[in-house]
Tab-separated table of C-alpha atoms in Angstrom:
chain	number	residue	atom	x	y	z
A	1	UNK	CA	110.098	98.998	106.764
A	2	UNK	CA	111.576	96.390	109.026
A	3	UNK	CA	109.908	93.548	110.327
A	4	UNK	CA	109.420	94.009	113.678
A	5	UNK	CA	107.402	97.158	112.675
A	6	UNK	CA	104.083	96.925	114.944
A	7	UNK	CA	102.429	99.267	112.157
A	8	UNK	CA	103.583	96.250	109.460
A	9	UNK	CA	103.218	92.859	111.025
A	10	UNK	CA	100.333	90.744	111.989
A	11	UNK	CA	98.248	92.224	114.841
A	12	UNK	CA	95.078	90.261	115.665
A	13	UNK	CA	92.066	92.920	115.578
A	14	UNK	CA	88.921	92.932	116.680
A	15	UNK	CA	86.599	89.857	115.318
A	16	UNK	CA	84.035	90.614	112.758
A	17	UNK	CA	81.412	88.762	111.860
A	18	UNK	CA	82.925	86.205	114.286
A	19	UNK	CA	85.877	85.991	112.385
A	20	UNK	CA	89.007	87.051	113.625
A	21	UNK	CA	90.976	90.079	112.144
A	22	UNK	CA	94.676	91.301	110.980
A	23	UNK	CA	94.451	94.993	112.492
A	24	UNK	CA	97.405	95.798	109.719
A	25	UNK	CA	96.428	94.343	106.696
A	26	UNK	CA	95.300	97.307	104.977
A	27	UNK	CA	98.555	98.720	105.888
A	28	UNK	CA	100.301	95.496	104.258
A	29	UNK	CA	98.013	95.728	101.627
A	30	UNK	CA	99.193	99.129	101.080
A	31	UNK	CA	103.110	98.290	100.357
A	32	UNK	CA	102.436	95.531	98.536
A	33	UNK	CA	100.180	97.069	96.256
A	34	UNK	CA	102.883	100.070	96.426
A	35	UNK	CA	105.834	97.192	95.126
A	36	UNK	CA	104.143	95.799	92.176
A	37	UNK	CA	105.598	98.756	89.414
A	38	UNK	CA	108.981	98.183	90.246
A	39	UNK	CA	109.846	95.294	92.766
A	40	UNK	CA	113.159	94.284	92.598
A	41	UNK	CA	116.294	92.581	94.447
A	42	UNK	CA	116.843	95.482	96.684
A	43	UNK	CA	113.358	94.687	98.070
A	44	UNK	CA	114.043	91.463	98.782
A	45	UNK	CA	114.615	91.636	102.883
A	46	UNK	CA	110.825	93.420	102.492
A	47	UNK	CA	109.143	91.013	100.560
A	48	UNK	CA	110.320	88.373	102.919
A	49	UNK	CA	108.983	90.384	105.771
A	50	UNK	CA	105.639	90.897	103.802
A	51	UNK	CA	105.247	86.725	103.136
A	52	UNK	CA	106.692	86.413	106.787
A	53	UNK	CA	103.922	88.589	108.008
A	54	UNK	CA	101.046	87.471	105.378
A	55	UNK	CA	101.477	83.813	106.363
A	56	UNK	CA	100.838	84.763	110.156
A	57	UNK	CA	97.999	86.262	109.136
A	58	UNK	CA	96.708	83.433	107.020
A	59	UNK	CA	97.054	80.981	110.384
A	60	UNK	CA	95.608	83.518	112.277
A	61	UNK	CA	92.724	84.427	110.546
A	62	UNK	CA	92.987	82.453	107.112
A	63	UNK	CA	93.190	85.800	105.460
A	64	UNK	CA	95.261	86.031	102.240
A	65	UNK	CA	94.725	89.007	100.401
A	66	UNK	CA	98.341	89.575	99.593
A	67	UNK	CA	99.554	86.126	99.284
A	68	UNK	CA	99.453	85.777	95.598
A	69	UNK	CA	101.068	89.133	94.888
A	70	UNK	CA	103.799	88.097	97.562
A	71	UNK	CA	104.631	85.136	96.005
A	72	UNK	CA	105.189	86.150	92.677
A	73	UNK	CA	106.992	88.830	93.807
A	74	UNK	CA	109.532	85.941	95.211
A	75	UNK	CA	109.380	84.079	92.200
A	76	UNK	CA	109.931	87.356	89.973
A	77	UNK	CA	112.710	88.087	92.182
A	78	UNK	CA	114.590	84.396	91.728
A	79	UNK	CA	116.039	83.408	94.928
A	80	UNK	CA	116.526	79.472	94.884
A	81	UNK	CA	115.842	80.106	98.617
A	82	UNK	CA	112.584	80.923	98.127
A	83	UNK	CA	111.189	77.519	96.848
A	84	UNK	CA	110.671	76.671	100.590
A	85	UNK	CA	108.824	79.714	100.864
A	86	UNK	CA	106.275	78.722	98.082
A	87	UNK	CA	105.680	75.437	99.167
A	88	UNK	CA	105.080	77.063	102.434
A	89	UNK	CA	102.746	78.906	101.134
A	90	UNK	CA	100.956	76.257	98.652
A	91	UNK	CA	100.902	73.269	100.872
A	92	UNK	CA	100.949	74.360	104.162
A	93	UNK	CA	98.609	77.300	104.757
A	94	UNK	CA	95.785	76.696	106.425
A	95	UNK	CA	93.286	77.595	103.760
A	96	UNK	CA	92.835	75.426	100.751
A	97	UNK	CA	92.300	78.774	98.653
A	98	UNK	CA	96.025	79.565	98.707
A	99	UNK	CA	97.033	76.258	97.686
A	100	UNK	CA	94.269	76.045	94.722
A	101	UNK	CA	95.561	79.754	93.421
A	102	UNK	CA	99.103	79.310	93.833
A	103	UNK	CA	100.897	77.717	90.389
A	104	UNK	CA	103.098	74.571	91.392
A	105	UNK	CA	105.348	76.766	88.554
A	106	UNK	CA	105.715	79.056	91.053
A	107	UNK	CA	108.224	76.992	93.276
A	108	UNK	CA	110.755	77.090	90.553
A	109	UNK	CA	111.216	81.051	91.271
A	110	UNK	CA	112.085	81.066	87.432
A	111	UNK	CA	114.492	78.210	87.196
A	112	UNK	CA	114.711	75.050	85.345
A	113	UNK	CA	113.097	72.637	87.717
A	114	UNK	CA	116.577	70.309	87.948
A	115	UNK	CA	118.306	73.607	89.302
A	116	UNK	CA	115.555	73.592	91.729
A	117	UNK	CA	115.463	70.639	92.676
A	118	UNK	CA	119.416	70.500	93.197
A	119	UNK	CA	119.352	73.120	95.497
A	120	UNK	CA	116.786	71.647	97.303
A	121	UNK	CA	118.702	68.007	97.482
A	122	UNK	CA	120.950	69.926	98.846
A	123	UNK	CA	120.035	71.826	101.280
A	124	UNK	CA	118.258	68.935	102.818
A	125	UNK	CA	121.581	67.236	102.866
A	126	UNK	CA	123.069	69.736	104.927
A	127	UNK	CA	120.145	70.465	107.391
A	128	UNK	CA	117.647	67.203	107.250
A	129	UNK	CA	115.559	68.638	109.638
A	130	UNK	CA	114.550	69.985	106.884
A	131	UNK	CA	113.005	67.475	104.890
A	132	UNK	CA	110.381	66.741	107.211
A	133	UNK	CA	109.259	70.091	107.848
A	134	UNK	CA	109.128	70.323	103.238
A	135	UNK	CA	108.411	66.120	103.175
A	136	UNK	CA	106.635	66.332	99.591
A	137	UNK	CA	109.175	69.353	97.996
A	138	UNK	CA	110.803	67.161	95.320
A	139	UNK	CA	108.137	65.286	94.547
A	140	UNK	CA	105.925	67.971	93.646
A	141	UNK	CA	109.092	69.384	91.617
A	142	UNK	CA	109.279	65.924	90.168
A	143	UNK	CA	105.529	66.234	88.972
A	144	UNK	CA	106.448	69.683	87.344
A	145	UNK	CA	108.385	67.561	84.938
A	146	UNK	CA	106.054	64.361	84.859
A	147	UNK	CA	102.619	66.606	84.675
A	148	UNK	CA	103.484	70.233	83.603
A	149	UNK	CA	100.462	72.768	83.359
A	150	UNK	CA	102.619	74.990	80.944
A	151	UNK	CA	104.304	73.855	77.974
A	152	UNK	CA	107.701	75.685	79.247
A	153	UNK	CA	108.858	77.916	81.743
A	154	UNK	CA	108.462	80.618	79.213
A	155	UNK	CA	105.123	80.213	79.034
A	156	UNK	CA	104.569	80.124	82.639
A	157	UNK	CA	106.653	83.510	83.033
A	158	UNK	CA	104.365	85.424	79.936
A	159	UNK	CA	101.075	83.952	82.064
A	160	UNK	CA	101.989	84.986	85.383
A	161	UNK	CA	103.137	88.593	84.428
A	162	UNK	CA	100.620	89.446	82.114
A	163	UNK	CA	98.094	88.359	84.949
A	164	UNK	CA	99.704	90.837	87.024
A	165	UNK	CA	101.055	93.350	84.588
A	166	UNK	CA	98.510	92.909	81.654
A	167	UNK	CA	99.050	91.273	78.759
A	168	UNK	CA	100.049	93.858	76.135
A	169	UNK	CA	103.855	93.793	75.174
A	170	UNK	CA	103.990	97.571	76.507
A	171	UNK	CA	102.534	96.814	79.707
A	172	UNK	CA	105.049	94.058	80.618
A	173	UNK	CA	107.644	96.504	82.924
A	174	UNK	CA	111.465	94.632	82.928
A	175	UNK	CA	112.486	92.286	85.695
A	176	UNK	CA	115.040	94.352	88.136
């Protein structure tokens, strides 16, 4: 479903409990619920819209039902792009729930960390506005290697998919 999809994006609702609302996240909710058996590369322009989407929603209303399962969705999926996405999402939501849940392992969408980190170098090189809109990005992949919560990426990969897969061999599905 495209982006721009009223049905799909982030639609204040009415306040509850004083609160404000997301009108669409059940709908949200929904897909990416519907995604986790079998999300793969060809779902990629999706589960952009989806983080696009959730993050609005998390300003909004510091809602973020879905922002977990987005995000290892992009790190599943293994677009070096998408390390600008995470930190996004783990340092610069507006709730300090999403940061605290989301794995700094995350960031590395399943790469070595020096890959990582070269593309990032990189990309700041050729657009530096960049670097102050990510200003911590390398450090943080720099502490991956100085302080690592997992003894390898390995370890990292069997944690995060069994948490969302289980952690039987048969219930781990292939990456796509």
């Amino acid at each position: 479903m495209p982006a721009g999809d009223p049905s799909f994006s982030f639609q204040p609702g009415p306040r509850e409990y004083g609160s404000p609302t997301d009108a669409h996240l059940a709908f949200r909710t929904a897909v990416v619920e519907a995604l986790l058996p079998d999300v793969s590369r060809a779902d990629l322009a999706l589960v952009w819209a989806l983080f696009e989407a959730e993050m609005a929603c998390e300003a909004a209303t510091q809602q973020h039902e879905n922002l977990y399962q987005i995000c290892f969705y992009l790190y599943e999926l293994g677009q070096l792009e998408d390390v600008f996405r995470l930190y996004e999402a783990k340092f610069l939501a507006r709730n300090m729930d999403v940061g605290i849940t989301l794995d700094r392992e995350m960031m590395t969408v399943g790469h070595e960390v020096a890959e990582v980190r070269a593309y990032a170098r990189e990309v700041f090189r050729q657009q530096p506005p960049l670097q102050t809109r990510y200003p911590t990005l390398l450090q943080e992949l720099d502490g991956l290697v100085a302080y690592p919560d997992y003894d390898s990426l390995e370890d990292y990969r069997t944690f995060i998919r069994g948490y969302f897969y289980g952690h039987e061999p048969g219930d781990l599905l292939p990456v796509n």
